[in-house]
CSV table of C-alpha atoms in Angstrom, one decimal:
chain,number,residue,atom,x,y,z
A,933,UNK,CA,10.8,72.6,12.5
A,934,UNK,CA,7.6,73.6,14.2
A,935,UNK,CA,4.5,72.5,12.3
A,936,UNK,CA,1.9,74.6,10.6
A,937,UNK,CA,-0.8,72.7,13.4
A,938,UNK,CA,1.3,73.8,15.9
A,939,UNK,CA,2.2,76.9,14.9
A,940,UNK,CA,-1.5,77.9,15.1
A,941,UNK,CA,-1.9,76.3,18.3
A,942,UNK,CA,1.0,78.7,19.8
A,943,UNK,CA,-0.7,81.5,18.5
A,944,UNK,CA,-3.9,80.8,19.7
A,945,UNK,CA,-2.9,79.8,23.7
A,946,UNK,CA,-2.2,83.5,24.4
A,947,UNK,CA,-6.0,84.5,22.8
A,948,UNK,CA,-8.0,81.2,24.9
A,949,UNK,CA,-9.1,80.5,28.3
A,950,UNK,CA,-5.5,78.6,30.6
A,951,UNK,CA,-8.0,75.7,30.5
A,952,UNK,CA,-8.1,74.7,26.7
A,953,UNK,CA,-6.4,71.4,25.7
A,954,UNK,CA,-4.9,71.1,22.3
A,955,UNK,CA,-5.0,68.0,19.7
A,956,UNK,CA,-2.7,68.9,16.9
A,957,UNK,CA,-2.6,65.3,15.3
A,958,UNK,CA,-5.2,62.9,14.6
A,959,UNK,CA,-4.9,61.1,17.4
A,960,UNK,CA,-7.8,60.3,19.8
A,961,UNK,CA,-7.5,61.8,23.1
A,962,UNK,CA,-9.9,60.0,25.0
A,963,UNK,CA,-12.4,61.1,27.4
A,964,UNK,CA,-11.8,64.9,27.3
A,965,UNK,CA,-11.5,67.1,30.6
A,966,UNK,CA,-11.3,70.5,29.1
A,967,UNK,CA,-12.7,72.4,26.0
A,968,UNK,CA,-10.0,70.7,23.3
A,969,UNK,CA,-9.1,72.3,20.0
A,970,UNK,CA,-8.5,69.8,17.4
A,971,UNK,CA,-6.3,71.6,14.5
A,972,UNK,CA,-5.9,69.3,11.8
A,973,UNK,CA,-4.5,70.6,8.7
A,974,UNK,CA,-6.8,69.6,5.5
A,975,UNK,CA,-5.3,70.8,1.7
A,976,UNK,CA,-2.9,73.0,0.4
A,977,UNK,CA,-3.2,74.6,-3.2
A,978,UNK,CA,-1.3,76.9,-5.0
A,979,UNK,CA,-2.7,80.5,-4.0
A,980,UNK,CA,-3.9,81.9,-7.7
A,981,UNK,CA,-4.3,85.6,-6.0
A,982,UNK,CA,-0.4,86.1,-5.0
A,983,UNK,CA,3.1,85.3,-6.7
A,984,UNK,CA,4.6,81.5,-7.3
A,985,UNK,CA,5.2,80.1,-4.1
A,986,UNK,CA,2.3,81.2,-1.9
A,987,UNK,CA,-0.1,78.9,-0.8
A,988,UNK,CA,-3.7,78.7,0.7
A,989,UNK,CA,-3.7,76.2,3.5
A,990,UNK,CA,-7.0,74.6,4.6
A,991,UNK,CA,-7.7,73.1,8.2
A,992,UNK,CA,-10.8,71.6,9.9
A,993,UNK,CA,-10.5,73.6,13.8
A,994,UNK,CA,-13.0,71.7,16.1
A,995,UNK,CA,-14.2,73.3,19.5
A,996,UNK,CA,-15.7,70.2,21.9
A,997,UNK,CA,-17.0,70.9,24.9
A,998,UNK,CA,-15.9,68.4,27.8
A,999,UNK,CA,-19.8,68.4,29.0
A,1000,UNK,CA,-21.5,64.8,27.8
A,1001,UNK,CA,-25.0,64.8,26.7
A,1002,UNK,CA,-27.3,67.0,24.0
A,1003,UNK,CA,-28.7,69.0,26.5
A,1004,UNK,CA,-28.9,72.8,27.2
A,1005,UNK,CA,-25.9,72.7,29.5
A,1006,UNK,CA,-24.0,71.4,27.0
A,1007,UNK,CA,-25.3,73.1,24.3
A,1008,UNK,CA,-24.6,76.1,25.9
A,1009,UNK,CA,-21.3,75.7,27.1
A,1010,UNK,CA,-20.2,74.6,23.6
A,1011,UNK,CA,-21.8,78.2,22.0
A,1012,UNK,CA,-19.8,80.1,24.5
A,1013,UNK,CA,-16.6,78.0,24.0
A,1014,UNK,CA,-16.9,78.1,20.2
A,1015,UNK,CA,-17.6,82.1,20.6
A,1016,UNK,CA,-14.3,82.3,21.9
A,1017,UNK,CA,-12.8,80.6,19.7
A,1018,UNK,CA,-14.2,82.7,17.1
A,1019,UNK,CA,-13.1,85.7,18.3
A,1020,UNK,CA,-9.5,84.7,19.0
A,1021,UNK,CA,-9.3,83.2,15.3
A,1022,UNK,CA,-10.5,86.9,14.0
A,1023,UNK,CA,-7.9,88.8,16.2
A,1024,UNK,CA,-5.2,86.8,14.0
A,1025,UNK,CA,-3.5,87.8,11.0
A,1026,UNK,CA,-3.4,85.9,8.0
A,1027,UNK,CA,-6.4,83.7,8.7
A,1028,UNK,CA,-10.2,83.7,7.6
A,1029,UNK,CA,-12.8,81.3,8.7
A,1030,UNK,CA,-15.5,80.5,6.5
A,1031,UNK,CA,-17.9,78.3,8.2
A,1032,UNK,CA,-18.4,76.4,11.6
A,1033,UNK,CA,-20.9,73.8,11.3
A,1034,UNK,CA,-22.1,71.8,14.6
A,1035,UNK,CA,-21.1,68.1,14.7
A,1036,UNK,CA,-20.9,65.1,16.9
A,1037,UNK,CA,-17.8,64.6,18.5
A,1038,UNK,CA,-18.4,61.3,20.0
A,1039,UNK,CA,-21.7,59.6,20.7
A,1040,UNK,CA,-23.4,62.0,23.7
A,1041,UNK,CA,-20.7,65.0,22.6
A,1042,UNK,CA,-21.0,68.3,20.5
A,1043,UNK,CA,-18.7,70.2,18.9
A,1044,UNK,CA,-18.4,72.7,15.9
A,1045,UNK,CA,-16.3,72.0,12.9
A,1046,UNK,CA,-14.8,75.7,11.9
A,1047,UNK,CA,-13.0,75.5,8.1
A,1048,UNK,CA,-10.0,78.0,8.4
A,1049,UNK,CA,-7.4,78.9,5.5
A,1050,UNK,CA,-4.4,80.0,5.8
A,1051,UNK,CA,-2.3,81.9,3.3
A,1052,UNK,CA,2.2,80.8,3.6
A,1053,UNK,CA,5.0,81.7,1.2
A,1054,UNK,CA,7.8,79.7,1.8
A,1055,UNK,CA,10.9,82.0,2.4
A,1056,UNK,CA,13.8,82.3,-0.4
């Protein structure tokens, strides 16, 4: 069984730039080479809006950009990669985004931190 990480991982390759690496667990992939999408899955709570067995599923989606240093290449290259990623999440079903705050990803890297929910019903 595919999990839900991945499962929006697959869904998002086909709307991204070939070049996008994707982190699915919480593992640390070292020095990064390519804009990386972290996808890391944060709550699930019962969904009071639809019938038993329907659930709102919360993730923390982080854009980095591979670029080292707070600069204005950086910066830049993170708005662009983060306005892709945008766009891509609003061209899927089933999915609203809510915030992206910037953050640190290491010491000299940027990234934004986009909260993401996602509404499941397990099949009968």
């Amino acid at each position: 069984m595919t999990s839900l990480r991945q499962q929006l991982a697959d869904m998002l390759k086909p709307l991204l730039p070939g070049n996008y690496r994707y982190v699915t667990s919480e593992r640390d992939p070292g020095v990064l080479s390519a804009p990386t999408v972290f996808i890391r899955q944060r709550r699930i709570e019962p969904d009071p809006r639809i019938v038993t067995g329907s659930h709102l599923v919360t993730f923390a989606v982080t854009i980095a950009t591979p670029l080292s240093g707070v600069d204005e290449k950086a910066e830049d290259d993170l708005d662009e990669h983060t306005g892709t990623l945008l766009a891509a999440l609003d061209a899927l079903p089933y999915i609203s985004w809510s915030t992206a705050d910037k953050a640190v990803y290491t010491d000299t890297g940027i990234s934004y931190d986009i909260a993401l929910t996602i509404v499941t019903r397990k099949d009968a």
